[in-house]
Amino acid sequence: MQNPKLPTNFEPIARAIEQVTGFTFEQLCQRSRKWQVVDTRVIFCYFAKQTGVRNSDIAFFIGFNPSDVKHYLDLYTDRIKFNKQSRQLANDIQLAISKLTDIQND
């Protein structure tokens, strides 16, 4: 399935994820179950949700179901709380998003 063009509020998230992890947005949209891809997808859904977008809209753009997005959002808290690698990855991505949005605002 080919994904439509990313909304502008998702672009910094996708770019930050690619900078930090090397995974492209297209790779996140594949049905891979590798933990690195799943962790990154979970983090993408979390930061996309923080922009105020509905689960169904996030699901549309990543090619998954809204229930999958809800599951990823539920996983975020546990992964960040109990998994040091996931927590560090989320922090690195958040920092990269902040830098990208600061650059865009200047």
PDB file of N, CA, C and O in Angstrom, residues 38-64:
ATOM      1  N   VAL A  38       9.298  -1.902  15.473  1.00  0.00           N
ATOM      2  CA  VAL A  38       8.090  -1.759  16.299  1.00  0.00           C
ATOM      3  C   VAL A  38       8.280  -0.642  17.317  1.00  0.00           C
ATOM      4  O   VAL A  38       7.396   0.207  17.494  1.00  0.00           O
ATOM      5  N   ASP A  39       9.424  -0.620  17.995  1.00  0.00           N
ATOM      6  CA  ASP A  39       9.694   0.460  18.955  1.00  0.00           C
ATOM      7  C   ASP A  39       9.614   1.824  18.282  1.00  0.00           C
ATOM      8  O   ASP A  39       9.031   2.762  18.823  1.00  0.00           O
ATOM      9  N   THR A  40      10.193   1.922  17.122  1.00  0.00           N
ATOM     10  CA  THR A  40      10.189   3.189  16.398  1.00  0.00           C
ATOM     11  C   THR A  40       8.770   3.556  15.971  1.00  0.00           C
ATOM     12  O   THR A  40       8.370   4.722  16.057  1.00  0.00           O
ATOM     13  N   ARG A  41       7.983   2.583  15.545  1.00  0.00           N
ATOM     14  CA  ARG A  41       6.592   2.830  15.161  1.00  0.00           C
ATOM     15  C   ARG A  41       5.779   3.288  16.371  1.00  0.00           C
ATOM     16  O   ARG A  41       4.949   4.196  16.278  1.00  0.00           O
ATOM     17  N   VAL A  42       6.014   2.666  17.524  1.00  0.00           N
ATOM     18  CA  VAL A  42       5.337   3.051  18.763  1.00  0.00           C
ATOM     19  C   VAL A  42       5.653   4.513  19.082  1.00  0.00           C
ATOM     20  O   VAL A  42       4.766   5.307  19.400  1.00  0.00           O
ATOM     21  N   ILE A  43       6.915   4.876  18.977  1.00  0.00           N
ATOM     22  CA  ILE A  43       7.344   6.247  19.273  1.00  0.00           C
ATOM     23  C   ILE A  43       6.752   7.221  18.259  1.00  0.00           C
ATOM     24  O   ILE A  43       6.297   8.305  18.625  1.00  0.00           O
ATOM     25  N   PHE A  44       6.718   6.836  16.975  1.00  0.00           N
ATOM     26  CA  PHE A  44       6.099   7.695  15.963  1.00  0.00           C
ATOM     27  C   PHE A  44       4.638   7.959  16.318  1.00  0.00           C
ATOM     28  O   PHE A  44       4.182   9.110  16.282  1.00  0.00           O
ATOM     29  N   CYS A  45       3.903   6.909  16.661  1.00  0.00           N
ATOM     30  CA  CYS A  45       2.480   7.077  16.995  1.00  0.00           C
ATOM     31  C   CYS A  45       2.311   7.992  18.203  1.00  0.00           C
ATOM     32  O   CYS A  45       1.415   8.843  18.222  1.00  0.00           O
ATOM     33  N   TYR A  46       3.169   7.845  19.198  1.00  0.00           N
ATOM     34  CA  TYR A  46       3.086   8.685  20.385  1.00  0.00           C
ATOM     35  C   TYR A  46       3.284  10.162  20.032  1.00  0.00           C
ATOM     36  O   TYR A  46       2.480  11.017  20.414  1.00  0.00           O
ATOM     37  N   PHE A  47       4.346  10.462  19.297  1.00  0.00           N
ATOM     38  CA  PHE A  47       4.610  11.859  18.958  1.00  0.00           C
ATOM     39  C   PHE A  47       3.575  12.410  17.978  1.00  0.00           C
ATOM     40  O   PHE A  47       3.222  13.587  18.046  1.00  0.00           O
ATOM     41  N   ALA A  48       3.060  11.567  17.083  1.00  0.00           N
ATOM     42  CA  ALA A  48       1.994  12.010  16.173  1.00  0.00           C
ATOM     43  C   ALA A  48       0.738  12.345  16.975  1.00  0.00           C
ATOM     44  O   ALA A  48       0.068  13.350  16.708  1.00  0.00           O
ATOM     45  N   LYS A  49       0.435  11.532  17.962  1.00  0.00           N
ATOM     46  CA  LYS A  49      -0.744  11.778  18.814  1.00  0.00           C
ATOM     47  C   LYS A  49      -0.582  13.089  19.583  1.00  0.00           C
ATOM     48  O   LYS A  49      -1.568  13.807  19.812  1.00  0.00           O
ATOM     49  N   GLN A  50       0.646  13.417  19.968  1.00  0.00           N
ATOM     50  CA  GLN A  50       0.905  14.663  20.706  1.00  0.00           C
ATOM     51  C   GLN A  50       0.588  15.902  19.876  1.00  0.00           C
ATOM     52  O   GLN A  50       0.420  16.986  20.427  1.00  0.00           O
ATOM     53  N   THR A  51       0.490  15.758  18.556  1.00  0.00           N
ATOM     54  CA  THR A  51       0.148  16.895  17.704  1.00  0.00           C
ATOM     55  C   THR A  51      -1.360  17.135  17.659  1.00  0.00           C
ATOM     56  O   THR A  51      -1.811  18.062  17.008  1.00  0.00           O
ATOM     57  N   GLY A  52      -2.138  16.264  18.338  1.00  0.00           N
ATOM     58  CA  GLY A  52      -3.585  16.437  18.383  1.00  0.00           C
ATOM     59  C   GLY A  52      -4.343  15.693  17.302  1.00  0.00           C
ATOM     60  O   GLY A  52      -5.536  15.903  17.107  1.00  0.00           O
ATOM     61  N   VAL A  53      -3.670  14.798  16.601  1.00  0.00           N
ATOM     62  CA  VAL A  53      -4.283  14.049  15.512  1.00  0.00           C
ATOM     63  C   VAL A  53      -5.010  12.825  16.084  1.00  0.00           C
ATOM     64  O   VAL A  53      -4.564  12.229  17.060  1.00  0.00           O
ATOM     65  N   ARG A  54      -6.132  12.467  15.474  1.00  0.00           N
ATOM     66  CA  ARG A  54      -6.899  11.302  15.918  1.00  0.00           C
ATOM     67  C   ARG A  54      -6.179  10.003  15.542  1.00  0.00           C
ATOM     68  O   ARG A  54      -5.423   9.963  14.569  1.00  0.00           O
ATOM     69  N   ASN A  55      -6.457   8.956  16.313  1.00  0.00           N
ATOM     70  CA  ASN A  55      -5.858   7.643  16.038  1.00  0.00           C
ATOM     71  C   ASN A  55      -6.166   7.175  14.622  1.00  0.00           C
ATOM     72  O   ASN A  55      -5.314   6.595  13.957  1.00  0.00           O
ATOM     73  N   SER A  56      -7.387   7.430  14.161  1.00  0.00           N
ATOM     74  CA  SER A  56      -7.767   6.978  12.816  1.00  0.00           C
ATOM     75  C   SER A  56      -6.941   7.683  11.743  1.00  0.00           C
ATOM     76  O   SER A  56      -6.627   7.086  10.704  1.00  0.00           O
ATOM     77  N   ASP A  57      -6.587   8.942  11.978  1.00  0.00           N
ATOM     78  CA  ASP A  57      -5.755   9.664  11.011  1.00  0.00           C
ATOM     79  C   ASP A  57      -4.322   9.135  11.006  1.00  0.00           C
ATOM     80  O   ASP A  57      -3.711   8.987   9.946  1.00  0.00           O
ATOM     81  N   ILE A  58      -3.791   8.846  12.184  1.00  0.00           N
ATOM     82  CA  ILE A  58      -2.452   8.255  12.271  1.00  0.00           C
ATOM     83  C   ILE A  58      -2.466   6.900  11.557  1.00  0.00           C
ATOM     84  O   ILE A  58      -1.581   6.608  10.758  1.00  0.00           O
ATOM     85  N   ALA A  59      -3.497   6.102  11.837  1.00  0.00           N
ATOM     86  CA  ALA A  59      -3.618   4.777  11.225  1.00  0.00           C
ATOM     87  C   ALA A  59      -3.662   4.880   9.710  1.00  0.00           C
ATOM     88  O   ALA A  59      -3.030   4.092   9.005  1.00  0.00           O
ATOM     89  N   PHE A  60      -4.385   5.858   9.198  1.00  0.00           N
ATOM     90  CA  PHE A  60      -4.491   6.050   7.755  1.00  0.00           C
ATOM     91  C   PHE A  60      -3.115   6.277   7.135  1.00  0.00           C
ATOM     92  O   PHE A  60      -2.772   5.685   6.117  1.00  0.00           O
ATOM     93  N   PHE A  61      -2.314   7.098   7.761  1.00  0.00           N
ATOM     94  CA  PHE A  61      -1.018   7.454   7.189  1.00  0.00           C
ATOM     95  C   PHE A  61       0.042   6.371   7.348  1.00  0.00           C
ATOM     96  O   PHE A  61       0.961   6.302   6.547  1.00  0.00           O
ATOM     97  N   ILE A  62      -0.086   5.528   8.363  1.00  0.00           N
ATOM     98  CA  ILE A  62       0.899   4.455   8.497  1.00  0.00           C
ATOM     99  C   ILE A  62       0.393   3.131   7.916  1.00  0.00           C
ATOM    100  O   ILE A  62       1.125   2.158   7.881  1.00  0.00           O
ATOM    101  N   GLY A  63      -0.862   3.117   7.470  1.00  0.00           N
ATOM    102  CA  GLY A  63      -1.396   1.922   6.825  1.00  0.00           C
ATOM    103  C   GLY A  63      -1.779   0.816   7.789  1.00  0.00           C
ATOM    104  O   GLY A  63      -1.754  -0.360   7.429  1.00  0.00           O
ATOM    105  N   PHE A  64      -2.118   1.176   9.017  1.00  0.00           N
ATOM    106  CA  PHE A  64      -2.562   0.217  10.019  1.00  0.00           C
ATOM    107  C   PHE A  64      -3.983   0.562  10.440  1.00  0.00           C
ATOM    108  O   PHE A  64      -4.549   1.553   9.988  1.00  0.00           O
TER     109      PHE A  64
END
